[in-house]
Amino acid sequence: GLRGHRGWRPAWRKPDPKPAYDAVIIGGGGHGLATAYYLAKNHGVRRVAVLEKGWIGGGNTGRNTTVIRSNYFYPESVALYDLALRLYEGLSKELNYNVMLSQRGMLIAAHTPMQMEICARIANAMMLNGVDGSLMGPQEARARLPLLNDAPDARYQCLGGVWQGRAGIARHDAVAWGYARAASALGVDIVEGTTVIGISTSGGRITGVETDRGPIACDRLGIAAAGATPGLVAPLGIRLPIHDYALQAFVSEPVKPMLDTVLLYLGTGTYVSQSDKGELVFGGGLDRVPTHGQRGNLPVQETIVSGLLEMFPAFGQLKLLRQWAGVVDVVPDSSPILGPAGPEGLFLNCGWGTGGFKAIPAGGWLLAHMLATGTHHEVSRPFDLTRFAEGRLIDEAAGSGIAH
Ligand code: FAD
């Protein structure tokens, strides 16, 4: 039956690496691929290579639960994540590739008067920062979530919460593949199966990278390698405040439509959406032990699954189809690191932790700007590495209780 599926044109070229490029990007996740696309498209820099040690999207970009939103607390964060959301809103057209953006709205549900106060604070901050956010009451929340556990003895009653209507989900693989195809068409070399093992410098400037396929010269280097970034820059004497943890995700068997929003429960930390295929896609908090293993441990699985059943007892009838984990690069203030570091010509895009899928278009846009111009974009400037030395943290962990 598959005999007809032959002779397809590959969506992106599979070139061997050239000896030199104008700019090299380490990491073929969403952020690296988006950077390459915007470098070529916005800035006309086309002698660009993306070096990926595995296959594109095989890191966190292909492992995440695809929630997209901009319901953050601090103005700097809203500027960053809403730039991403606005770019997502036009992305399928921009790339001529359906990224299946579904703006079905997201509710962060509260269970106590104090949690409702915090939700009011976040909703007010969002409105002041010019994005759509509102406080939702219990009746409207229940109307949107008919299967929600509202039994009188439910452990967590839903009192409502913060609502963002423009939030939603998108297809993660399509985001990686769409950027890859569009960047390749503009001349970018996407080189898979190539590991960067060292960074070369001379006279305080970047001169290239060492790879397991030989050296490549460049004077501009972007690193978008998530949790591998600290190890790559450590030999240059750069220490990054990043710890890597496993973050797990789960998928149920597919069923007919029964949940048409994204829901995060503050009480259990579990969040869930229903994919276009009908599977429930859900997850929760980090495994609290630093690791580079893409597996995840059993006690956290139990917490997350029991959190789902607390929210929706009816989901207990479903079979769990798959479970996996990614390794997320967590920074103390739960905000990314964007900007120059160490030798001239080196720029970082990392520290996205549990929530960088939603930021891919902006992360790429901003790293491309820095590689092309050598300077910060006004949106990336607050996320510079110097904020840790200067005490200018953008503490979204405290501000919005950031999750995914
Ligand atoms: P990655 O996609 O990890 O890409 C980095 C790439 O660098 C990898 O492909 C890796 O192979 C490559 N690399 C590393 N070292 C080298 C080297 N030496 N040489 C060459 N290549 C190298 N975010 C959200 O916004 N919403 C969510 O709902 C959400 N849910 C999540 C659920 C889970 C289970 C996980 C794990 C993450 C979740 N995230 C979510 C976070 C999100 O997935 C990440 O923040 C985002 O994908 C990071 O993208 P990236 O391009 O920076 O990293």
PDB file of C-alpha atoms in Angstrom, residues 12-190:
ATOM      1  CA  TRP A  12      14.928  20.279   3.486  1.00  0.00           C
ATOM      2  CA  ARG A  13      18.293  19.581   1.859  1.00  0.00           C
ATOM      3  CA  LYS A  14      20.744  17.220   3.601  1.00  0.00           C
ATOM      4  CA  PRO A  15      24.084  18.929   2.829  1.00  0.00           C
ATOM      5  CA  ASP A  16      27.521  18.025   4.130  1.00  0.00           C
ATOM      6  CA  PRO A  17      28.973  20.830   6.254  1.00  0.00           C
ATOM      7  CA  LYS A  18      31.053  23.439   4.394  1.00  0.00           C
ATOM      8  CA  PRO A  19      34.452  24.575   5.754  1.00  0.00           C
ATOM      9  CA  ALA A  20      33.177  28.081   6.609  1.00  0.00           C
ATOM     10  CA  TYR A  21      29.944  30.028   7.160  1.00  0.00           C
ATOM     11  CA  ASP A  22      29.031  33.631   8.018  1.00  0.00           C
ATOM     12  CA  ALA A  23      27.094  32.332  11.035  1.00  0.00           C
ATOM     13  CA  VAL A  24      26.790  28.950  12.736  1.00  0.00           C
ATOM     14  CA  ILE A  25      23.975  27.944  15.073  1.00  0.00           C
ATOM     15  CA  ILE A  26      24.402  25.017  17.459  1.00  0.00           C
ATOM     16  CA  GLY A  27      21.138  23.123  18.028  1.00  0.00           C
ATOM     17  CA  GLY A  28      18.429  22.122  15.581  1.00  0.00           C
ATOM     18  CA  GLY A  29      15.528  22.553  17.965  1.00  0.00           C
ATOM     19  CA  GLY A  30      12.816  25.126  17.366  1.00  0.00           C
ATOM     20  CA  HIS A  31      14.924  28.054  18.568  1.00  0.00           C
ATOM     21  CA  GLY A  32      17.959  27.188  16.404  1.00  0.00           C
ATOM     22  CA  LEU A  33      15.872  26.580  13.281  1.00  0.00           C
ATOM     23  CA  ALA A  34      13.806  29.741  13.781  1.00  0.00           C
ATOM     24  CA  THR A  35      17.035  31.715  14.252  1.00  0.00           C
ATOM     25  CA  ALA A  36      18.386  30.427  10.938  1.00  0.00           C
ATOM     26  CA  TYR A  37      15.130  31.254   9.143  1.00  0.00           C
ATOM     27  CA  TYR A  38      14.945  34.832  10.466  1.00  0.00           C
ATOM     28  CA  LEU A  39      18.677  35.398   9.824  1.00  0.00           C
ATOM     29  CA  ALA A  40      18.109  34.571   6.175  1.00  0.00           C
ATOM     30  CA  LYS A  41      14.664  36.148   5.839  1.00  0.00           C
ATOM     31  CA  ASN A  42      14.928  39.326   7.947  1.00  0.00           C
ATOM     32  CA  HIS A  43      18.645  40.081   7.604  1.00  0.00           C
ATOM     33  CA  GLY A  44      19.715  38.489   4.288  1.00  0.00           C
ATOM     34  CA  VAL A  45      22.434  36.402   6.021  1.00  0.00           C
ATOM     35  CA  ARG A  46      22.221  33.132   4.094  1.00  0.00           C
ATOM     36  CA  ARG A  47      25.630  31.474   4.496  1.00  0.00           C
ATOM     37  CA  VAL A  48      24.350  29.896   7.683  1.00  0.00           C
ATOM     38  CA  ALA A  49      24.594  26.387   9.147  1.00  0.00           C
ATOM     39  CA  VAL A  50      22.456  24.795  11.842  1.00  0.00           C
ATOM     40  CA  LEU A  51      24.457  21.969  13.449  1.00  0.00           C
ATOM     41  CA  GLU A  52      22.326  19.313  15.159  1.00  0.00           C
ATOM     42  CA  LYS A  53      23.844  16.308  16.894  1.00  0.00           C
ATOM     43  CA  GLY A  54      20.761  14.113  16.388  1.00  0.00           C
ATOM     44  CA  TRP A  55      17.740  14.863  14.215  1.00  0.00           C
ATOM     45  CA  ILE A  56      15.946  18.202  14.138  1.00  0.00           C
ATOM     46  CA  GLY A  57      13.277  18.545  16.793  1.00  0.00           C
ATOM     47  CA  GLY A  58      14.595  15.461  18.637  1.00  0.00           C
ATOM     48  CA  GLY A  59      15.272  17.496  21.791  1.00  0.00           C
ATOM     49  CA  ASN A  60      12.640  19.294  23.831  1.00  0.00           C
ATOM     50  CA  THR A  61      10.961  20.763  20.761  1.00  0.00           C
ATOM     51  CA  GLY A  62       9.633  17.339  19.749  1.00  0.00           C
ATOM     52  CA  ARG A  63       8.902  16.247  23.332  1.00  0.00           C
ATOM     53  CA  ASN A  64       6.777  19.040  24.747  1.00  0.00           C
ATOM     54  CA  THR A  65       3.068  19.372  25.409  1.00  0.00           C
ATOM     55  CA  THR A  66       2.725  22.298  22.945  1.00  0.00           C
ATOM     56  CA  VAL A  67       0.994  24.869  25.169  1.00  0.00           C
ATOM     57  CA  ILE A  68       1.272  28.416  23.791  1.00  0.00           C
ATOM     58  CA  ARG A  69       0.313  31.453  25.857  1.00  0.00           C
ATOM     59  CA  SER A  70       1.548  34.865  26.992  1.00  0.00           C
ATOM     60  CA  ASN A  71      -0.080  35.077  30.454  1.00  0.00           C
ATOM     61  CA  TYR A  72       3.018  36.258  32.307  1.00  0.00           C
ATOM     62  CA  PHE A  73       3.386  38.821  35.074  1.00  0.00           C
ATOM     63  CA  TYR A  74       6.324  41.125  34.301  1.00  0.00           C
ATOM     64  CA  PRO A  75       6.212  43.579  31.346  1.00  0.00           C
ATOM     65  CA  GLU A  76       9.534  42.224  30.015  1.00  0.00           C
ATOM     66  CA  SER A  77       8.088  38.701  29.876  1.00  0.00           C
ATOM     67  CA  VAL A  78       4.826  39.770  28.283  1.00  0.00           C
ATOM     68  CA  ALA A  79       6.776  41.679  25.603  1.00  0.00           C
ATOM     69  CA  LEU A  80       8.789  38.532  24.856  1.00  0.00           C
ATOM     70  CA  TYR A  81       6.038  35.905  24.948  1.00  0.00           C
ATOM     71  CA  ASP A  82       3.436  38.043  23.208  1.00  0.00           C
ATOM     72  CA  LEU A  83       5.907  38.772  20.396  1.00  0.00           C
ATOM     73  CA  ALA A  84       6.081  34.979  20.061  1.00  0.00           C
ATOM     74  CA  LEU A  85       2.306  34.564  20.166  1.00  0.00           C
ATOM     75  CA  ARG A  86       1.794  37.257  17.513  1.00  0.00           C
ATOM     76  CA  LEU A  87       4.375  35.565  15.287  1.00  0.00           C
ATOM     77  CA  TYR A  88       2.672  32.184  15.899  1.00  0.00           C
ATOM     78  CA  GLU A  89      -0.628  33.734  14.791  1.00  0.00           C
ATOM     79  CA  GLY A  90       0.819  34.316  11.314  1.00  0.00           C
ATOM     80  CA  LEU A  91       3.248  31.391  11.196  1.00  0.00           C
ATOM     81  CA  SER A  92       1.367  28.871   9.036  1.00  0.00           C
ATOM     82  CA  LYS A  93       1.033  31.527   6.338  1.00  0.00           C
ATOM     83  CA  GLU A  94       4.590  32.831   6.796  1.00  0.00           C
ATOM     84  CA  LEU A  95       6.119  29.350   6.405  1.00  0.00           C
ATOM     85  CA  ASN A  96       3.427  27.981   4.063  1.00  0.00           C
ATOM     86  CA  TYR A  97       3.307  25.041   6.475  1.00  0.00           C
ATOM     87  CA  ASN A  98       0.333  24.243   8.686  1.00  0.00           C
ATOM     88  CA  VAL A  99       1.590  24.408  12.278  1.00  0.00           C
ATOM     89  CA  MET A 100      -1.955  23.607  13.449  1.00  0.00           C
ATOM     90  CA  LEU A 101      -2.199  26.557  15.822  1.00  0.00           C
ATOM     91  CA  SER A 102      -5.426  26.123  17.781  1.00  0.00           C
ATOM     92  CA  GLN A 103      -6.252  29.168  19.943  1.00  0.00           C
ATOM     93  CA  ARG A 104      -8.762  27.386  22.125  1.00  0.00           C
ATOM     94  CA  GLY A 105      -7.976  29.389  25.266  1.00  0.00           C
ATOM     95  CA  MET A 106      -6.356  28.410  28.542  1.00  0.00           C
ATOM     96  CA  LEU A 107      -7.620  28.469  32.113  1.00  0.00           C
ATOM     97  CA  ILE A 108      -5.301  28.468  35.126  1.00  0.00           C
ATOM     98  CA  ALA A 109      -7.757  27.184  37.714  1.00  0.00           C
ATOM     99  CA  ALA A 110      -7.742  28.330  41.351  1.00  0.00           C
ATOM    100  CA  HIS A 111      -9.235  26.581  44.401  1.00  0.00           C
ATOM    101  CA  THR A 112      -8.881  29.008  47.293  1.00  0.00           C
ATOM    102  CA  PRO A 113      -9.705  32.711  47.749  1.00  0.00           C
ATOM    103  CA  MET A 114      -5.981  33.394  48.026  1.00  0.00           C
ATOM    104  CA  GLN A 115      -5.264  31.660  44.705  1.00  0.00           C
ATOM    105  CA  MET A 116      -8.078  33.715  43.155  1.00  0.00           C
ATOM    106  CA  GLU A 117      -6.346  36.880  44.460  1.00  0.00           C
ATOM    107  CA  ILE A 118      -3.150  35.785  42.722  1.00  0.00           C
ATOM    108  CA  CYS A 119      -5.081  35.044  39.534  1.00  0.00           C
ATOM    109  CA  ALA A 120      -6.624  38.545  39.727  1.00  0.00           C
ATOM    110  CA  ARG A 121      -3.121  39.996  40.072  1.00  0.00           C
ATOM    111  CA  ILE A 122      -1.906  38.113  36.969  1.00  0.00           C
ATOM    112  CA  ALA A 123      -5.017  39.059  34.954  1.00  0.00           C
ATOM    113  CA  ASN A 124      -4.595  42.731  35.921  1.00  0.00           C
ATOM    114  CA  ALA A 125      -0.904  42.649  35.007  1.00  0.00           C
ATOM    115  CA  MET A 126      -1.742  41.135  31.625  1.00  0.00           C
ATOM    116  CA  MET A 127      -4.318  43.819  30.891  1.00  0.00           C
ATOM    117  CA  LEU A 128      -1.871  46.564  31.967  1.00  0.00           C
ATOM    118  CA  ASN A 129       0.717  44.999  29.648  1.00  0.00           C
ATOM    119  CA  GLY A 130      -1.746  45.116  26.761  1.00  0.00           C
ATOM    120  CA  VAL A 131      -2.540  41.433  26.230  1.00  0.00           C
ATOM    121  CA  ASP A 132      -5.847  39.630  26.545  1.00  0.00           C
ATOM    122  CA  GLY A 133      -6.336  38.244  30.039  1.00  0.00           C
ATOM    123  CA  SER A 134      -9.326  38.131  32.340  1.00  0.00           C
ATOM    124  CA  LEU A 135     -10.549  36.672  35.579  1.00  0.00           C
ATOM    125  CA  MET A 136     -13.057  33.861  35.057  1.00  0.00           C
ATOM    126  CA  GLY A 137     -15.662  32.939  37.675  1.00  0.00           C
ATOM    127  CA  PRO A 138     -16.744  29.429  38.730  1.00  0.00           C
ATOM    128  CA  GLN A 139     -19.920  29.228  36.613  1.00  0.00           C
ATOM    129  CA  GLU A 140     -18.161  30.113  33.377  1.00  0.00           C
ATOM    130  CA  ALA A 141     -15.290  27.738  34.190  1.00  0.00           C
ATOM    131  CA  ARG A 142     -17.710  24.850  34.780  1.00  0.00           C
ATOM    132  CA  ALA A 143     -19.617  25.662  31.596  1.00  0.00           C
ATOM    133  CA  ARG A 144     -16.359  25.424  29.622  1.00  0.00           C
ATOM    134  CA  LEU A 145     -15.311  22.204  31.376  1.00  0.00           C
ATOM    135  CA  PRO A 146     -18.414  20.012  31.643  1.00  0.00           C
ATOM    136  CA  LEU A 147     -16.503  16.886  32.746  1.00  0.00           C
ATOM    137  CA  LEU A 148     -14.677  18.689  35.577  1.00  0.00           C
ATOM    138  CA  ASN A 149     -14.946  17.123  39.037  1.00  0.00           C
ATOM    139  CA  ASP A 150     -17.415  19.367  40.898  1.00  0.00           C
ATOM    140  CA  ALA A 151     -18.589  16.754  43.405  1.00  0.00           C
ATOM    141  CA  PRO A 152     -19.160  18.251  46.889  1.00  0.00           C
ATOM    142  CA  ASP A 153     -16.335  16.085  48.268  1.00  0.00           C
ATOM    143  CA  ALA A 154     -13.867  16.963  45.467  1.00  0.00           C
ATOM    144  CA  ARG A 155     -10.482  17.735  46.967  1.00  0.00           C
ATOM    145  CA  TYR A 156     -10.002  20.856  44.817  1.00  0.00           C
ATOM    146  CA  GLN A 157     -13.101  22.893  43.980  1.00  0.00           C
ATOM    147  CA  CYS A 158     -12.701  25.113  40.914  1.00  0.00           C
ATOM    148  CA  LEU A 159     -13.423  28.730  41.854  1.00  0.00           C
ATOM    149  CA  GLY A 160     -12.459  30.021  38.382  1.00  0.00           C
ATOM    150  CA  GLY A 161      -9.077  31.482  37.516  1.00  0.00           C
ATOM    151  CA  VAL A 162      -7.056  33.384  34.892  1.00  0.00           C
ATOM    152  CA  TRP A 163      -8.306  33.017  31.329  1.00  0.00           C
ATOM    153  CA  GLN A 164      -6.403  33.841  28.148  1.00  0.00           C
ATOM    154  CA  GLY A 165      -8.494  33.326  25.011  1.00  0.00           C
ATOM    155  CA  ARG A 166      -5.581  33.626  22.552  1.00  0.00           C
ATOM    156  CA  ALA A 167      -3.667  30.829  24.278  1.00  0.00           C
ATOM    157  CA  GLY A 168      -3.787  27.308  22.870  1.00  0.00           C
ATOM    158  CA  ILE A 169      -1.650  24.618  21.285  1.00  0.00           C
ATOM    159  CA  ALA A 170       0.270  24.026  18.035  1.00  0.00           C
ATOM    160  CA  ARG A 171       1.830  20.965  16.444  1.00  0.00           C
ATOM    161  CA  HIS A 172       5.419  20.804  17.747  1.00  0.00           C
ATOM    162  CA  ASP A 173       6.957  18.759  14.906  1.00  0.00           C
ATOM    163  CA  ALA A 174       5.353  21.039  12.332  1.00  0.00           C
ATOM    164  CA  VAL A 175       6.991  24.078  13.936  1.00  0.00           C
ATOM    165  CA  ALA A 176      10.447  22.470  13.620  1.00  0.00           C
ATOM    166  CA  TRP A 177       9.806  21.082  10.137  1.00  0.00           C
ATOM    167  CA  GLY A 178       8.192  24.298   8.871  1.00  0.00           C
ATOM    168  CA  TYR A 179      11.119  26.474   9.962  1.00  0.00           C
ATOM    169  CA  ALA A 180      13.604  23.894   8.612  1.00  0.00           C
ATOM    170  CA  ARG A 181      11.962  23.740   5.194  1.00  0.00           C
ATOM    171  CA  ALA A 182      11.682  27.511   4.895  1.00  0.00           C
ATOM    172  CA  ALA A 183      15.272  28.118   6.087  1.00  0.00           C
ATOM    173  CA  SER A 184      16.652  25.452   3.748  1.00  0.00           C
ATOM    174  CA  ALA A 185      14.815  27.043   0.823  1.00  0.00           C
ATOM    175  CA  LEU A 186      16.581  30.335   1.635  1.00  0.00           C
ATOM    176  CA  GLY A 187      19.991  28.639   1.467  1.00  0.00           C
ATOM    177  CA  VAL A 188      20.592  27.648   5.102  1.00  0.00           C
ATOM    178  CA  ASP A 189      22.441  24.330   5.561  1.00  0.00           C
ATOM    179  CA  ILE A 190      20.699  22.143   8.130  1.00  0.00           C
TER     180      ILE A 190
END
